[in-house]
XYZ file of C-alpha atoms in Angstrom:
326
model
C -33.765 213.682 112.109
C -35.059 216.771 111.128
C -37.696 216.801 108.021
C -37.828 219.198 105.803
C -40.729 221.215 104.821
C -43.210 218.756 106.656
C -41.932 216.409 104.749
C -38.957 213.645 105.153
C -35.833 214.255 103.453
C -35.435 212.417 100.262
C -33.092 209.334 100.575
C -31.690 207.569 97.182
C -30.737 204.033 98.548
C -28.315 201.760 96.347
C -28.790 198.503 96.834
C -25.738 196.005 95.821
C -26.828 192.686 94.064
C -25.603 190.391 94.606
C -25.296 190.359 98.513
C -25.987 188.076 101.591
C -26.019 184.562 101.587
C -23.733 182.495 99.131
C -24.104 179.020 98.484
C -21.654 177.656 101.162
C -23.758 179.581 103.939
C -26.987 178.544 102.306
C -25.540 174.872 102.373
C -24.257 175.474 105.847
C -27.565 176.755 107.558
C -29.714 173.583 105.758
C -27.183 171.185 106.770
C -28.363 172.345 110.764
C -32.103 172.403 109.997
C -31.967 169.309 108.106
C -29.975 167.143 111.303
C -32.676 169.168 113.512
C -35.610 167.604 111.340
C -34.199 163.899 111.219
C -32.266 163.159 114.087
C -33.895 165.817 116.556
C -32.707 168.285 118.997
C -30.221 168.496 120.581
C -27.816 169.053 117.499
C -24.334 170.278 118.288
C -22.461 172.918 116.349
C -19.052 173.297 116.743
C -18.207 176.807 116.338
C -20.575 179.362 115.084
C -22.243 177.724 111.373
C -21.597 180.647 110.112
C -20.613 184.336 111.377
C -23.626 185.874 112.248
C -25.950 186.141 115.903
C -29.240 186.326 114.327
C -28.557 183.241 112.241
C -27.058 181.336 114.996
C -29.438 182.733 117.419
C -32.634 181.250 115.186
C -31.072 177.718 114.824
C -30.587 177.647 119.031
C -33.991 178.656 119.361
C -35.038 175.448 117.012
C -32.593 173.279 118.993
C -28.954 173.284 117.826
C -26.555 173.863 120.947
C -23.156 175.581 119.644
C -19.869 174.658 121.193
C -16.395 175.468 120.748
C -14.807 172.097 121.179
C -15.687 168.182 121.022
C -15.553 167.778 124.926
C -18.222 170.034 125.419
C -19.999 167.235 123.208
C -21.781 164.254 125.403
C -21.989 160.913 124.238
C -25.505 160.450 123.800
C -25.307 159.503 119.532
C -26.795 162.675 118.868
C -25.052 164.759 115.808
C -21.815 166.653 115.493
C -21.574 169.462 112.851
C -18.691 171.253 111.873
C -18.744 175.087 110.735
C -18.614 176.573 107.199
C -15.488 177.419 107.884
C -13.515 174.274 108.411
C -11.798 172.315 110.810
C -8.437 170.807 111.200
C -7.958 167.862 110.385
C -7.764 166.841 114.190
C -11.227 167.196 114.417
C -12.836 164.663 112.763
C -10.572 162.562 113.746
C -10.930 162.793 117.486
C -14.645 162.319 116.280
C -14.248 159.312 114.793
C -12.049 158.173 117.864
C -15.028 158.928 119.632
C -17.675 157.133 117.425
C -19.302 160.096 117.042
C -22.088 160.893 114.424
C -21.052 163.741 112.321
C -21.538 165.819 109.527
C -19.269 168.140 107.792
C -20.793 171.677 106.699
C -16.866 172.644 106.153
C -18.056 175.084 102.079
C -16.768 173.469 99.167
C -14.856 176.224 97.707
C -12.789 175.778 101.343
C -12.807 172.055 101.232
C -10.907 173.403 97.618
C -8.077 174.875 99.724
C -7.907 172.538 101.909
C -7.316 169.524 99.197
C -4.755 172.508 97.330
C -2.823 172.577 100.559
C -2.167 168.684 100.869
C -1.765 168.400 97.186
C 0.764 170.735 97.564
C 2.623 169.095 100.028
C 2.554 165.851 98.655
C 4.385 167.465 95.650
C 6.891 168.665 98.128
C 6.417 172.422 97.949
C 6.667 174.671 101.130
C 3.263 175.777 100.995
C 2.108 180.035 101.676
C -1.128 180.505 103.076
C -2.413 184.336 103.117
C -5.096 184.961 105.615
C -5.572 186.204 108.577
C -4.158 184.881 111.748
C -6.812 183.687 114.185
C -9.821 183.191 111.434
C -11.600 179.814 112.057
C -11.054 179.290 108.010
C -7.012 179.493 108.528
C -7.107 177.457 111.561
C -8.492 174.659 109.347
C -6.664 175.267 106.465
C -3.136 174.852 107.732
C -4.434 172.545 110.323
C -4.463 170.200 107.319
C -0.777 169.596 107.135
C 1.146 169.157 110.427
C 2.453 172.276 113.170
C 4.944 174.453 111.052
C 4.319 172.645 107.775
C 1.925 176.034 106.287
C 3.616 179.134 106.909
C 1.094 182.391 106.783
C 1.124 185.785 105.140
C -1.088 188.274 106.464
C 0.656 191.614 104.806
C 2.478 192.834 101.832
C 5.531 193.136 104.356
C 5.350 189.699 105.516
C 5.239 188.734 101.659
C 8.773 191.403 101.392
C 10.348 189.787 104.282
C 9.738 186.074 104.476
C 12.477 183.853 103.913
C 11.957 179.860 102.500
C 12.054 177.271 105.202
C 13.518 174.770 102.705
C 15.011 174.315 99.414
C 11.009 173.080 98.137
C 9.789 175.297 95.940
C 6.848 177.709 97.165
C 3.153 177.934 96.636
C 0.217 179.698 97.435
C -3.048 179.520 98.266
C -5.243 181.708 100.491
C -8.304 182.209 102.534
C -11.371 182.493 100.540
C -12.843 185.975 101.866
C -10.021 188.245 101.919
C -10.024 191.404 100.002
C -9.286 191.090 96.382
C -7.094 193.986 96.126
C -5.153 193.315 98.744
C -4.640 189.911 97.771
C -3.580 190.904 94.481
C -0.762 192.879 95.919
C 0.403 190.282 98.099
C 0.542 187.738 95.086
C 2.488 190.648 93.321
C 5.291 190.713 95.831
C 5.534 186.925 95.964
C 5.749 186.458 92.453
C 8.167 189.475 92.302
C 10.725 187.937 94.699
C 9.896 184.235 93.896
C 8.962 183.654 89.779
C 8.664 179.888 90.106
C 5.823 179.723 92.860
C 2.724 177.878 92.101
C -0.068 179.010 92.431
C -3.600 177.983 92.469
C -5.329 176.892 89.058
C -8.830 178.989 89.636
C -8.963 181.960 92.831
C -9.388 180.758 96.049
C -10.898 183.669 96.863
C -14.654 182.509 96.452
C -17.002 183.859 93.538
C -19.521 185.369 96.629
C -16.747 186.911 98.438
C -15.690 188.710 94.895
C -19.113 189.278 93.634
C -19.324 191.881 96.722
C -16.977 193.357 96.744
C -17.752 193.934 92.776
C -20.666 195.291 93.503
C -19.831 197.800 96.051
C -16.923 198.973 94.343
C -19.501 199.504 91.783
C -21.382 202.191 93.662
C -19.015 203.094 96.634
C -18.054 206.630 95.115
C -22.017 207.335 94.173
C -22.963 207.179 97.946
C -22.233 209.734 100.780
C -22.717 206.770 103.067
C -22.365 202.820 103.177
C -24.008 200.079 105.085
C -22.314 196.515 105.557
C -24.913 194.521 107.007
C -23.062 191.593 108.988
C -21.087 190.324 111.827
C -18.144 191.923 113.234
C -16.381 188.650 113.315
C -17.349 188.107 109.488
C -14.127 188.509 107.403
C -16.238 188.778 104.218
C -17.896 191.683 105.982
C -15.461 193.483 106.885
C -13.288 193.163 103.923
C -16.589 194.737 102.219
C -16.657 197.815 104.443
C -12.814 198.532 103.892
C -13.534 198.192 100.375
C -16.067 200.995 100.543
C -13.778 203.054 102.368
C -11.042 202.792 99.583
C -13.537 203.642 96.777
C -13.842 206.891 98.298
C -16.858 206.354 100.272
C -16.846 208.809 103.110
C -18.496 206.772 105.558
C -18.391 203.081 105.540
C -19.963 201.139 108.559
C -20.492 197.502 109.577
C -24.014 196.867 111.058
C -25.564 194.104 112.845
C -28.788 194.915 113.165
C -31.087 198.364 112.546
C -30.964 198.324 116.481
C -27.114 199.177 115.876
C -27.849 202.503 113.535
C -26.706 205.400 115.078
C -28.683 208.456 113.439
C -26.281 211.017 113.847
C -23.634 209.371 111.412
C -26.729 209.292 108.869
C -27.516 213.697 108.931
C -27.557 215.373 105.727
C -26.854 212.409 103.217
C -28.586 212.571 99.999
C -26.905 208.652 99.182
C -26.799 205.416 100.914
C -25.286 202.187 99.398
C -26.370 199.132 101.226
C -24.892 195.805 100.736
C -24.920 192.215 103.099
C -21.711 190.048 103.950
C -22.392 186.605 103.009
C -23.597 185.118 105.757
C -26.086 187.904 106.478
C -29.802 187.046 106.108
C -31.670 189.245 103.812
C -34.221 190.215 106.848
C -31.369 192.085 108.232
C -30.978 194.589 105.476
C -35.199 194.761 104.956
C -34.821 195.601 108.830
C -32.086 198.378 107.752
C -34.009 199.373 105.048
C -37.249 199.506 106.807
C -35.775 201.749 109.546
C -34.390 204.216 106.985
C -38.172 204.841 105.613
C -38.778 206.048 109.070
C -36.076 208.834 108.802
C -36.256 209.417 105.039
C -38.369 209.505 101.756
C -36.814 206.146 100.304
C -36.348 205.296 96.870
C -34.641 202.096 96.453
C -32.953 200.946 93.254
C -31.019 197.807 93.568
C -27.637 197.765 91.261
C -26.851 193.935 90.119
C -23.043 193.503 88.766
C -23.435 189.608 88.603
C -26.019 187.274 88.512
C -25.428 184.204 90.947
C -26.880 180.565 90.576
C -24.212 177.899 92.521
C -25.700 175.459 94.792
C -24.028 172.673 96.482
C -25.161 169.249 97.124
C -25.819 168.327 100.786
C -23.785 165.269 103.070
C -25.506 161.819 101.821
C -27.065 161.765 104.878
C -28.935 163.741 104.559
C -29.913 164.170 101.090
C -31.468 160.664 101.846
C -33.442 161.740 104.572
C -35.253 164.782 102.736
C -37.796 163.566 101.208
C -39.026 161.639 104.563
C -38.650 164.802 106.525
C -40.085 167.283 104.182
């Protein structure tokens, strides 16, 4: 970039608190490091822990291997650990066919939905899931229930158009890092066309996934440009960009890495908002940040719009072993 006078060009940098890890992902990533330390290496992952490469990256390196199903799994007593983002039900039991050793990183606040889902269906209501098709999280959500049993609602026109498979009354619930707006709108419709659905008693949208999105509402319109540090496969990520983008931010983008900053979308700005999906390491956005002071004078201020202190407990198994591990 050019600099100005000799000098770099001033930068104001907003920076969203709170951002990057939540407590699920934070639970997730010790669950791996914690097998690693008392059981040893290898320690198999199905599915990605959580959404991100340099996070999954670092726990290969210390001996995790990451697979997509239980047959890539050998037999040799080792652990099993399933993703932050849940599994059918299918899973664990084809583990437990197996006599596999496993642990469940599944977050809480999905292990919520999943217990709303079968709750629901015990009380003989045709249950709604809105999500998005394809996401690990909605796979194991209406993987809880049998094929056909949780019917899903991506759009506002699939909420206008769908038609009851039964004479049950309806219910929702939903995946738990979708956009809150949009969400809102869909649960709008619903309730429009069908008063008597139930719903769920607290969001299932998590508290992380709606902090964010708080906070870059927050300062979206203040910025001439927005950094989302995170995955491309993170929903919570993306769902933060798009967020930015509806604020009136003029230019919203998803990074992985500072490797992944392409200059030229950065000339002339005055403004940059940076925030971190939730399964983002804060290294990332020091990394971001660090590369910025190389192209601009950088003044940071960091903008908090909540304050977060939820942790979750860990499996038994491991809670037990911690103090003999260190």
């Amino acid at each position: 970039m050019q600099e100005t006078n000799g000098t770099l060009p001033r930068l104001e940098l907003k920076l969203c608190a709170p951002r990057g890890f939540c407590a699920g992902v934070d639970r997730a990533i010790q669950i791996v490091e914690l097998a690693l330390l008392k059981y040893g290496a290898p320690v198999y992952v199905r599915h990605e822990i959580v959404h991100n490469k340099y996070v999954v990256e670092s726990l290969r390196n210390k001996g995790a291997v990451f697979v997509e199903e239980l047959n890539e799994v050998p037999d040799d007593g080792q652990p099993v650990i399933f993703s932050a983002h849940g599994v059918p039900k299918s899973i664990p039991a084809e583990a437990q066919r197996r006599n596999m050793f496993f642990l469940d990183a599944t977050c809480p606040l999905v292990s919520k939905v999943h217990k709303e889902a079968i709750l629901h269906d015990r009380r003989e209501r045709e249950v709604l899931l809105i999500g998005h098709a394809g996401h690990p999280e909605v796979i194991g959500t209406m993987g809880q229930l049998p094929e056909g049993t949780v019917h899903l609602i991506e759009t506002v026109a699939d909420a206008k158009s769908y038609q009851p498979h039964s004479d049950r009354q309806l219910a929702w619930i939903s995946q738990t890092t979708l956009s809150v707006d949009d969400t809102s709108e869909i649960v709008r419709v619903l309730k429009e066309r069908f008063p008597d659905i139930a719903q769920p008693h607290k969001d299932d949208i998590c508290y992380a996934t709606t902090n964010r999105q708080e906070a870059v509402k927050f300062i979206a319109s203040q910025c001439d440009a927005l950094i989302v540090v995170g995955a491309p496969n993170s929903s919570n990520s993306q769902r933060l960009r798009e967020v930015a983008e509806r604020e009136g931010c003029q230019k919203a983008v998803l990074l992985q890495r500072a490797a992944d900053i392409n200059w030229k979308d950065f000339e002339g700005i005055t403004s940059l908002g940076v925030t971190a999906g939730a399964s983002a390491p804060e290294i990332l956005v020091e990394e971001i940040i660090e590369a910025f002071r190389s192209h601009f004078d950088v003044v940071v201020e960091t903008i908090r719009t909540a304050t977060e202190d939820i942790s979750f407990n860990l499996p038994r198994e491991l809670r037990e072993g911690v103090s003999t591990t260190g």
